[in-house]
PDB file of C-alpha atoms and ligand atoms in Angstrom:
ATOM      1  CA  MET A   1      -9.441   4.253 -32.898  1.00 73.00           C
ATOM      2  CA  ILE A   2      -8.782   1.152 -34.686  1.00 83.00           C
ATOM      3  CA  ASN A   3      -5.996   1.902 -37.558  1.00 87.00           C
ATOM      4  CA  LYS A   4      -6.293  -1.747 -39.495  1.00 86.00           C
ATOM      5  CA  HIS A   5      -3.445  -0.345 -42.317  1.00 88.00           C
ATOM      6  CA  SER A   6      -1.321   0.349 -38.675  1.00 90.00           C
ATOM      7  CA  PRO A   7       1.654  -1.437 -38.558  1.00 91.00           C
ATOM      8  CA  VAL A   8       0.330  -1.895 -34.412  1.00 92.00           C
ATOM      9  CA  PRO A   9      -1.504  -5.226 -34.158  1.00 92.00           C
ATOM     10  CA  ILE A  10      -4.858  -4.639 -33.998  1.00 93.00           C
ATOM     11  CA  TYR A  11      -5.316  -6.623 -30.795  1.00 94.00           C
ATOM     12  CA  TYR A  12      -2.534  -4.731 -29.427  1.00 94.00           C
ATOM     13  CA  GLN A  13      -4.710  -1.449 -30.333  1.00 94.00           C
ATOM     14  CA  ILE A  14      -7.812  -2.769 -28.656  1.00 94.00           C
ATOM     15  CA  GLU A  15      -5.798  -3.533 -25.540  1.00 93.00           C
ATOM     16  CA  GLN A  16      -3.922  -0.664 -25.392  1.00 93.00           C
ATOM     17  CA  SER A  17      -7.703   1.642 -25.708  1.00 92.00           C
ATOM     18  CA  ILE A  18      -9.537  -0.236 -23.242  1.00 93.00           C
ATOM     19  CA  LYS A  19      -6.224   0.428 -20.839  1.00 90.00           C
ATOM     20  CA  ASN A  20      -6.354   4.060 -21.637  1.00 90.00           C
ATOM     21  CA  LEU A  21     -10.302   3.682 -20.682  1.00 91.00           C
ATOM     22  CA  ILE A  22      -9.094   2.442 -17.615  1.00 87.00           C
ATOM     23  CA  ASP A  23      -6.933   4.630 -16.905  1.00 82.00           C
ATOM     24  CA  LYS A  24      -8.750   7.327 -17.794  1.00 86.00           C
ATOM     25  CA  GLY A  25     -11.305   6.479 -15.011  1.00 85.00           C
ATOM     26  CA  ASP A  26     -13.913   6.122 -18.059  1.00 91.00           C
ATOM     27  CA  LEU A  27     -13.902   2.511 -17.089  1.00 92.00           C
ATOM     28  CA  LYS A  28     -14.039   2.069 -13.138  1.00 89.00           C
ATOM     29  CA  PRO A  29     -13.757  -1.279 -10.918  1.00 87.00           C
ATOM     30  CA  GLY A  30     -16.813  -3.677 -11.325  1.00 89.00           C
ATOM     31  CA  ASP A  31     -17.808  -2.009 -14.868  1.00 93.00           C
ATOM     32  CA  MET A  32     -18.576  -4.803 -17.457  1.00 95.00           C
ATOM     33  CA  ILE A  33     -16.981  -4.334 -20.851  1.00 94.00           C
ATOM     34  CA  PRO A  34     -18.541  -5.338 -24.114  1.00 94.00           C
ATOM     35  CA  SER A  35     -18.655  -8.774 -24.965  1.00 93.00           C
ATOM     36  CA  GLU A  36     -16.320 -10.064 -28.111  1.00 92.00           C
ATOM     37  CA  ARG A  37     -18.818 -10.793 -30.216  1.00 94.00           C
ATOM     38  CA  GLU A  38     -19.862  -6.543 -29.556  1.00 94.00           C
ATOM     39  CA  TYR A  39     -16.184  -5.475 -29.907  1.00 92.00           C
ATOM     40  CA  ALA A  40     -15.764  -8.211 -32.962  1.00 93.00           C
ATOM     41  CA  GLU A  41     -18.836  -6.463 -35.081  1.00 94.00           C
ATOM     42  CA  ASN A  42     -18.361  -3.027 -33.898  1.00 91.00           C
ATOM     43  CA  TYR A  43     -14.737  -2.672 -35.843  1.00 90.00           C
ATOM     44  CA  GLN A  44     -15.392  -5.752 -38.005  1.00 92.00           C
ATOM     45  CA  ILE A  45     -12.550  -7.902 -36.361  1.00 92.00           C
ATOM     46  CA  SER A  46     -12.222 -11.493 -35.876  1.00 93.00           C
ATOM     47  CA  ARG A  47     -13.425 -12.445 -32.439  1.00 95.00           C
ATOM     48  CA  MET A  48     -10.057 -14.496 -31.965  1.00 95.00           C
ATOM     49  CA  THR A  49      -8.121 -10.416 -32.158  1.00 94.00           C
ATOM     50  CA  VAL A  50     -10.299  -9.299 -29.758  1.00 94.00           C
ATOM     51  CA  ARG A  51      -9.647 -12.484 -27.452  1.00 95.00           C
ATOM     52  CA  GLN A  52      -6.373 -11.772 -27.704  1.00 94.00           C
ATOM     53  CA  ALA A  53      -6.542  -8.538 -26.377  1.00 94.00           C
ATOM     54  CA  ILE A  54      -9.105  -9.752 -23.965  1.00 94.00           C
ATOM     55  CA  ASN A  55      -6.693 -12.376 -22.231  1.00 91.00           C
ATOM     56  CA  ASN A  56      -3.426  -9.975 -22.245  1.00 89.00           C
ATOM     57  CA  LEU A  57      -5.857  -7.401 -20.151  1.00 90.00           C
ATOM     58  CA  VAL A  58      -6.832 -10.669 -18.200  1.00 87.00           C
ATOM     59  CA  ASN A  59      -3.409 -11.704 -17.551  1.00 79.00           C
ATOM     60  CA  ASP A  60      -2.186  -8.406 -16.601  1.00 77.00           C
ATOM     61  CA  GLY A  61      -4.636  -7.996 -13.768  1.00 77.00           C
ATOM     62  CA  TYR A  62      -6.894  -4.854 -15.435  1.00 86.00           C
ATOM     63  CA  LEU A  63      -9.842  -7.095 -16.454  1.00 89.00           C
ATOM     64  CA  ILE A  64     -11.698 -10.292 -14.610  1.00 86.00           C
ATOM     65  CA  ARG A  65     -13.392 -12.620 -15.909  1.00 87.00           C
ATOM     66  CA  GLN A  66     -16.598 -14.335 -14.218  1.00 85.00           C
ATOM     67  CA  LYS A  67     -17.621 -17.407 -15.383  1.00 83.00           C
ATOM     68  CA  GLY A  68     -21.492 -16.953 -16.983  1.00 87.00           C
ATOM     69  CA  LYS A  69     -21.308 -12.988 -16.749  1.00 90.00           C
ATOM     70  CA  GLY A  70     -19.446 -11.471 -19.067  1.00 92.00           C
ATOM     71  CA  THR A  71     -15.284  -9.416 -17.950  1.00 94.00           C
ATOM     72  CA  PHE A  72     -15.212  -6.841 -15.858  1.00 93.00           C
ATOM     73  CA  VAL A  73     -12.789  -4.272 -14.970  1.00 93.00           C
ATOM     74  CA  ALA A  74     -10.252  -5.504 -12.325  1.00 87.00           C
ATOM     75  CA  SER A  75      -9.522  -3.106  -8.888  1.00 80.00           C
ATOM     76  CA  GLN A  76      -6.695  -1.584  -9.234  1.00 75.00           C
ATOM     77  CA  LYS A  77      -3.606  -3.639  -8.111  1.00 77.00           C
ATOM     78  CA  ILE A  78      -2.391  -2.166  -4.404  1.00 80.00           C
ATOM     79  CA  GLU A  79       0.957  -0.736  -4.532  1.00 77.00           C
ATOM     80  CA  GLN A  80       3.625  -1.644  -2.046  1.00 77.00           C
ATOM     81  CA  LYS A  81       6.712  -0.336  -2.280  1.00 76.00           C
ATOM     82  CA  LEU A  82       9.657  -2.517  -1.181  1.00 77.00           C
ATOM     83  CA  LEU A  83      11.194  -0.219   1.162  1.00 78.00           C
ATOM     84  CA  GLY A  84      11.017  -0.455   4.833  1.00 86.00           C
ATOM     85  CA  LEU A  85       9.606  -2.589   7.192  1.00 93.00           C
ATOM     86  CA  THR A  86       5.843  -1.948   7.620  1.00 93.00           C
ATOM     87  CA  SER A  87       3.105  -4.403   8.871  1.00 95.00           C
ATOM     88  CA  PHE A  88      -0.027  -5.319   6.546  1.00 94.00           C
ATOM     89  CA  THR A  89      -2.050  -3.116   8.567  1.00 96.00           C
ATOM     90  CA  GLU A  90       0.273  -0.319   7.913  1.00 94.00           C
ATOM     91  CA  ASP A  91       0.351  -0.921   4.453  1.00 90.00           C
ATOM     92  CA  MET A  92      -3.169  -1.038   3.707  1.00 90.00           C
ATOM     93  CA  LYS A  93      -4.174   2.215   6.034  1.00 92.00           C
ATOM     94  CA  ALA A  94      -1.158   4.055   4.031  1.00 87.00           C
ATOM     95  CA  ARG A  95      -3.330   3.388   0.881  1.00 82.00           C
ATOM     96  CA  GLY A  96      -6.574   4.754   1.961  1.00 85.00           C
ATOM     97  CA  HIS A  97      -7.771   0.973   2.547  1.00 88.00           C
ATOM     98  CA  VAL A  98      -9.293  -0.489   5.948  1.00 93.00           C
ATOM     99  CA  PRO A  99      -7.547  -3.721   7.058  1.00 96.00           C
ATOM    100  CA  SER A 100      -9.343  -6.550   8.458  1.00 97.00           C
ATOM    101  CA  THR A 101      -8.066 -10.165   9.565  1.00 98.00           C
ATOM    102  CA  LEU A 102      -9.887 -13.585   9.520  1.00 98.00           C
ATOM    103  CA  LEU A 103      -8.798 -16.000  11.878  1.00 98.00           C
ATOM    104  CA  LEU A 104      -8.004 -19.405  10.866  1.00 98.00           C
ATOM    105  CA  ASP A 105      -6.182 -20.691  13.253  1.00 98.00           C
ATOM    106  CA  PHE A 106      -3.950 -19.893  16.239  1.00 98.00           C
ATOM    107  CA  LYS A 107      -1.802 -22.212  18.034  1.00 97.00           C
ATOM    108  CA  LYS A 108       0.612 -23.430  19.768  1.00 97.00           C
ATOM    109  CA  ILE A 109       3.105 -26.095  18.190  1.00 98.00           C
ATOM    110  CA  ASP A 110       6.320 -27.823  18.291  1.00 98.00           C
ATOM    111  CA  ALA A 111       9.542 -26.217  16.084  1.00 98.00           C
ATOM    112  CA  THR A 112      10.533 -28.232  13.733  1.00 98.00           C
ATOM    113  CA  ASN A 113      13.881 -27.929  12.025  1.00 97.00           C
ATOM    114  CA  GLU A 114      13.080 -26.224   9.451  1.00 96.00           C
ATOM    115  CA  LEU A 115      11.399 -23.250  11.619  1.00 98.00           C
ATOM    116  CA  ALA A 116      13.671 -23.735  14.354  1.00 97.00           C
ATOM    117  CA  VAL A 117      16.758 -22.921  12.163  1.00 97.00           C
ATOM    118  CA  ASN A 118      14.552 -20.113  10.805  1.00 97.00           C
ATOM    119  CA  LEU A 119      13.738 -18.770  14.471  1.00 98.00           C
ATOM    120  CA  ASN A 120      17.109 -19.456  15.859  1.00 97.00           C
ATOM    121  CA  VAL A 121      15.185 -21.496  18.800  1.00 97.00           C
ATOM    122  CA  GLN A 122      15.971 -25.154  19.460  1.00 97.00           C
ATOM    123  CA  MET A 123      13.981 -27.597  17.709  1.00 97.00           C
ATOM    124  CA  GLY A 124      10.530 -29.195  20.259  1.00 97.00           C
ATOM    125  CA  ASP A 125      10.933 -25.255  21.437  1.00 97.00           C
ATOM    126  CA  ALA A 126       7.226 -23.806  21.789  1.00 97.00           C
ATOM    127  CA  LEU A 127       6.076 -21.485  19.122  1.00 98.00           C
ATOM    128  CA  TYR A 128       2.917 -20.038  17.874  1.00 98.00           C
ATOM    129  CA  GLU A 129       1.531 -20.818  14.403  1.00 98.00           C
ATOM    130  CA  ILE A 130      -0.806 -18.279  13.332  1.00 98.00           C
ATOM    131  CA  LYS A 131      -3.184 -18.484  10.094  1.00 98.00           C
ATOM    132  CA  ARG A 132      -4.902 -15.702   8.788  1.00 98.00           C
ATOM    133  CA  ILE A 133      -6.393 -14.003   5.773  1.00 98.00           C
ATOM    134  CA  ARG A 134      -5.829 -10.073   5.767  1.00 97.00           C
ATOM    135  CA  LEU A 135      -8.269  -8.782   4.145  1.00 95.00           C
ATOM    136  CA  ALA A 136      -8.463  -4.617   2.717  1.00 90.00           C
ATOM    137  CA  ASP A 137     -11.798  -3.091   2.608  1.00 87.00           C
ATOM    138  CA  GLY A 138     -13.110  -6.793   3.216  1.00 90.00           C
ATOM    139  CA  PHE A 139     -11.584  -8.901   0.275  1.00 87.00           C
ATOM    140  CA  PRO A 140      -8.792 -11.076   1.026  1.00 93.00           C
ATOM    141  CA  MET A 141      -5.716  -9.677  -0.012  1.00 93.00           C
ATOM    142  CA  ALA A 142      -3.271 -12.571   1.403  1.00 96.00           C
ATOM    143  CA  LEU A 143      -3.143 -15.656   3.461  1.00 98.00           C
ATOM    144  CA  GLU A 144      -0.301 -15.608   6.360  1.00 98.00           C
ATOM    145  CA  THR A 145       1.059 -18.422   8.260  1.00 98.00           C
ATOM    146  CA  ASN A 146       3.413 -16.907  11.243  1.00 98.00           C
ATOM    147  CA  TYR A 147       5.377 -18.420  13.341  1.00 98.00           C
ATOM    148  CA  MET A 148       6.669 -16.688  16.743  1.00 98.00           C
ATOM    149  CA  PRO A 149       9.162 -18.046  19.955  1.00 97.00           C
ATOM    150  CA  VAL A 150       6.222 -18.587  22.537  1.00 97.00           C
ATOM    151  CA  GLN A 151       8.900 -17.182  25.067  1.00 95.00           C
ATOM    152  CA  LEU A 152       9.660 -14.144  23.388  1.00 95.00           C
ATOM    153  CA  VAL A 153       5.771 -13.135  22.475  1.00 94.00           C
ATOM    154  CA  HIS A 154       4.338 -13.309  25.626  1.00 86.00           C
ATOM    155  CA  HIS A 155       0.562 -13.782  26.264  1.00 88.00           C
ATOM    156  CA  LEU A 156       0.008 -13.174  22.068  1.00 94.00           C
ATOM    157  CA  THR A 157      -3.942 -13.798  22.161  1.00 96.00           C
ATOM    158  CA  GLU A 158      -6.298 -14.959  19.166  1.00 97.00           C
ATOM    159  CA  GLU A 159      -7.639 -11.087  20.192  1.00 96.00           C
ATOM    160  CA  VAL A 160      -4.547  -9.752  19.507  1.00 96.00           C
ATOM    161  CA  ALA A 161      -3.965 -11.683  16.295  1.00 97.00           C
ATOM    162  CA  LYS A 162      -6.897 -10.634  14.687  1.00 97.00           C
ATOM    163  CA  GLY A 163      -5.480  -6.627  14.290  1.00 96.00           C
ATOM    164  CA  SER A 164      -1.851  -5.722  13.675  1.00 97.00           C
ATOM    165  CA  ILE A 165       1.000  -8.551  15.632  1.00 98.00           C
ATOM    166  CA  TYR A 166       3.171  -5.643  15.307  1.00 97.00           C
ATOM    167  CA  GLN A 167       1.529  -2.975  16.439  1.00 97.00           C
ATOM    168  CA  PHE A 168       1.191  -5.382  19.976  1.00 97.00           C
ATOM    169  CA  VAL A 169       5.076  -6.561  19.682  1.00 97.00           C
ATOM    170  CA  GLU A 170       5.856  -3.063  19.598  1.00 97.00           C
ATOM    171  CA  GLN A 171       3.422  -1.073  22.484  1.00 96.00           C
ATOM    172  CA  ARG A 172       2.562  -3.656  24.415  1.00 94.00           C
ATOM    173  CA  LEU A 173       5.705  -5.752  24.941  1.00 95.00           C
ATOM    174  CA  GLY A 174       7.698  -3.138  24.016  1.00 96.00           C
ATOM    175  CA  LEU A 175       9.619  -4.830  21.967  1.00 96.00           C
ATOM    176  CA  GLU A 176      11.787  -3.285  19.202  1.00 97.00           C
ATOM    177  CA  ILE A 177      11.064  -4.640  15.368  1.00 97.00           C
ATOM    178  CA  ASP A 178      14.364  -3.503  13.577  1.00 96.00           C
ATOM    179  CA  TYR A 179      14.613  -5.275  10.131  1.00 96.00           C
ATOM    180  CA  ALA A 180      13.718  -8.250   7.999  1.00 96.00           C
ATOM    181  CA  THR A 181      14.407 -10.489   5.530  1.00 96.00           C
ATOM    182  CA  GLN A 182      12.269 -11.230   2.464  1.00 94.00           C
ATOM    183  CA  GLU A 183      12.063 -13.532  -0.274  1.00 94.00           C
ATOM    184  CA  LEU A 184       9.451 -12.828  -3.250  1.00 93.00           C
ATOM    185  CA  GLU A 185       8.538 -15.523  -5.661  1.00 95.00           C
ATOM    186  CA  SER A 186       5.978 -16.576  -7.805  1.00 93.00           C
ATOM    187  CA  SER A 187       3.591 -19.537  -7.656  1.00 95.00           C
ATOM    188  CA  VAL A 188       0.254 -20.116  -8.358  1.00 96.00           C
ATOM    189  CA  ALA A 189      -2.886 -21.021  -5.761  1.00 95.00           C
ATOM    190  CA  ARG A 190      -3.259 -24.266  -4.755  1.00 96.00           C
ATOM    191  CA  GLU A 191      -6.921 -25.702  -3.778  1.00 95.00           C
ATOM    192  CA  THR A 192      -7.003 -24.338  -0.572  1.00 95.00           C
ATOM    193  CA  GLU A 193      -5.078 -21.500  -0.977  1.00 95.00           C
ATOM    194  CA  SER A 194      -7.441 -20.332  -3.818  1.00 94.00           C
ATOM    195  CA  GLU A 195     -10.608 -21.306  -1.984  1.00 94.00           C
ATOM    196  CA  LEU A 196      -9.240 -19.118   0.863  1.00 95.00           C
ATOM    197  CA  LEU A 197      -8.044 -16.334  -1.130  1.00 94.00           C
ATOM    198  CA  ASN A 198     -11.534 -16.504  -3.339  1.00 90.00           C
ATOM    199  CA  ILE A 199      -9.380 -16.785  -6.561  1.00 88.00           C
ATOM    200  CA  ALA A 200      -9.277 -19.740  -9.392  1.00 87.00           C
ATOM    201  CA  LYS A 201      -6.574 -22.752  -8.568  1.00 92.00           C
ATOM    202  CA  GLY A 202      -3.608 -21.891 -10.674  1.00 94.00           C
ATOM    203  CA  ALA A 203      -4.388 -18.046 -10.529  1.00 91.00           C
ATOM    204  CA  PRO A 204      -0.952 -16.241 -10.571  1.00 91.00           C
ATOM    205  CA  VAL A 205      -0.016 -14.851  -6.582  1.00 95.00           C
ATOM    206  CA  LEU A 206       3.237 -14.271  -5.008  1.00 94.00           C
ATOM    207  CA  HIS A 207       4.667 -16.302  -2.449  1.00 96.00           C
ATOM    208  CA  ILE A 208       6.729 -14.106   0.329  1.00 95.00           C
ATOM    209  CA  LYS A 209       8.694 -15.878   3.386  1.00 97.00           C
ATOM    210  CA  ARG A 210       9.939 -13.101   5.638  1.00 97.00           C
ATOM    211  CA  ARG A 211      12.424 -13.060   8.227  1.00 98.00           C
ATOM    212  CA  THR A 212      12.247 -10.341  11.081  1.00 98.00           C
ATOM    213  CA  PHE A 213      14.555  -9.665  13.989  1.00 97.00           C
ATOM    214  CA  LEU A 214      14.445  -7.431  17.040  1.00 97.00           C
ATOM    215  CA  LYS A 215      17.172  -4.960  18.145  1.00 96.00           C
ATOM    216  CA  ASN A 216      18.832  -7.385  20.181  1.00 94.00           C
ATOM    217  CA  GLY A 217      19.237  -9.631  17.386  1.00 95.00           C
ATOM    218  CA  CYS A 218      16.423 -12.008  17.849  1.00 96.00           C
ATOM    219  CA  PRO A 219      14.399 -13.579  15.096  1.00 97.00           C
ATOM    220  CA  LEU A 220      10.998 -12.389  16.055  1.00 98.00           C
ATOM    221  CA  GLU A 221       9.336 -13.898  13.341  1.00 98.00           C
ATOM    222  CA  PHE A 222       9.198 -16.636  10.008  1.00 98.00           C
ATOM    223  CA  VAL A 223       5.991 -15.350   8.476  1.00 98.00           C
ATOM    224  CA  HIS A 224       5.060 -17.172   4.819  1.00 97.00           C
ATOM    225  CA  SER A 225       2.383 -15.490   2.744  1.00 97.00           C
ATOM    226  CA  ILE A 226       0.921 -15.886  -0.708  1.00 97.00           C
ATOM    227  CA  TYR A 227      -0.471 -12.661  -1.978  1.00 95.00           C
ATOM    228  CA  ARG A 228      -3.083 -12.345  -4.880  1.00 93.00           C
ATOM    229  CA  GLY A 229      -1.058 -11.741  -7.765  1.00 89.00           C
ATOM    230  CA  ASP A 230      -4.251  -9.503  -9.354  1.00 83.00           C
ATOM    231  CA  ARG A 231      -4.389  -7.461  -6.634  1.00 83.00           C
ATOM    232  CA  TYR A 232      -0.996  -6.494  -5.508  1.00 83.00           C
ATOM    233  CA  LYS A 233       2.341  -5.139  -6.883  1.00 83.00           C
ATOM    234  CA  PHE A 234       5.871  -4.343  -5.340  1.00 84.00           C
ATOM    235  CA  VAL A 235       7.676  -1.477  -6.506  1.00 84.00           C
ATOM    236  CA  ILE A 236      11.025  -1.231  -5.974  1.00 85.00           C
ATOM    237  CA  ASP A 237      12.909   1.783  -6.237  1.00 86.00           C
ATOM    238  CA  MET A 238      16.884   1.689  -7.106  1.00 88.00           C
ATOM    239  CA  HIS A 239      19.718   3.789  -7.580  1.00 87.00           C
ATOM    240  CA  ARG A 240      23.334   3.252  -9.276  1.00 93.00           C
ATOM    241  CA  SER A 241      25.834   4.187  -6.752  1.00 82.00           C
TER     242      SER A 241
HETATM  243  C1  GLP B 301       2.854  -7.956   6.407  1.00 66.91           C
HETATM  244  C2  GLP B 301       4.008  -9.331   6.432  1.00 66.91           C
HETATM  245  C3  GLP B 301       3.975  -9.915   7.485  1.00 66.91           C
HETATM  246  C4  GLP B 301       4.166  -9.861   9.291  1.00 66.91           C
HETATM  247  C5  GLP B 301       2.750  -8.745   8.723  1.00 66.91           C
HETATM  248  C6  GLP B 301       1.981  -8.060  10.291  1.00 66.91           C
HETATM  249  O1  GLP B 301       1.328  -8.948   6.236  1.00 66.91           O
HETATM  250  N1  GLP B 301       4.177  -9.799   5.471  1.00 66.91           N
HETATM  251  O2  GLP B 301       5.580 -10.761   8.266  1.00 66.91           O
HETATM  252  O3  GLP B 301       3.938 -10.845  10.037  1.00 66.91           O
HETATM  253  O4  GLP B 301       2.867  -7.692   8.150  1.00 66.91           O
HETATM  254  O5  GLP B 301       0.671  -7.532  10.331  1.00 66.91           O
HETATM  255  P1  GLP B 301       0.172  -6.716  11.054  1.00 66.91           P
HETATM  256  O6  GLP B 301       0.647  -5.961  12.496  1.00 66.91           O
HETATM  257  O7  GLP B 301      -0.694  -6.135  10.573  1.00 66.91           O
HETATM  258  O8  GLP B 301      -0.495  -8.093  11.617  1.00 66.91           O
END
């Protein structure tokens, strides 16, 4: 299946052939792929060429290298449409995954200037600061820090924060969540983030900032989320009008 006389570079042919096996399901998440040496011997090509193909697939999130163990097929990335205002719990359920949350920190703080501006409160007003690891089927997907005005979201408890905050706000407090503005930026995992998300320090992540508003115009939350770049992709449909 490798054509050495083709103008298509050999590393690219190997890359495509591994990708095809993954896309067809012949190679499944968790399967170990042959070593660089085995590929090189089988195809009579240099290990450098194989390494280039594998590096590209690792960078694209198709494969994962595990030190001292080998190279494995990664889990499929979870696709999230950038359409509609949804919660983490809803996103995961809609894709057939079981959402869960590890609550890292839950406390009240005084609003700093930046938080006060984003939440339209006075500096020093009480805010909830909630740090959570969001998991899908038990695997960490994102690290989220929510800030919400205490006066707006009364009776928020640690128990609630372990589940869906949106569900609590809508169903228990009867508040209407209306819209959000969101910024996405690529970034790399810092030390603590890498430990909490179980990825290498410096691994690619998506930093998302969301401000969510209620129907009456009040900002409900200001959230920093760090999503694993290897587990998540965001998709948007665009219409030319
Ligand atoms: C997403 C958003 C957050 C929001 C959260 C609510 O993860 N990025 O801004 O706070 O959903 O999710 P849940 O209702 O599951 O707590």
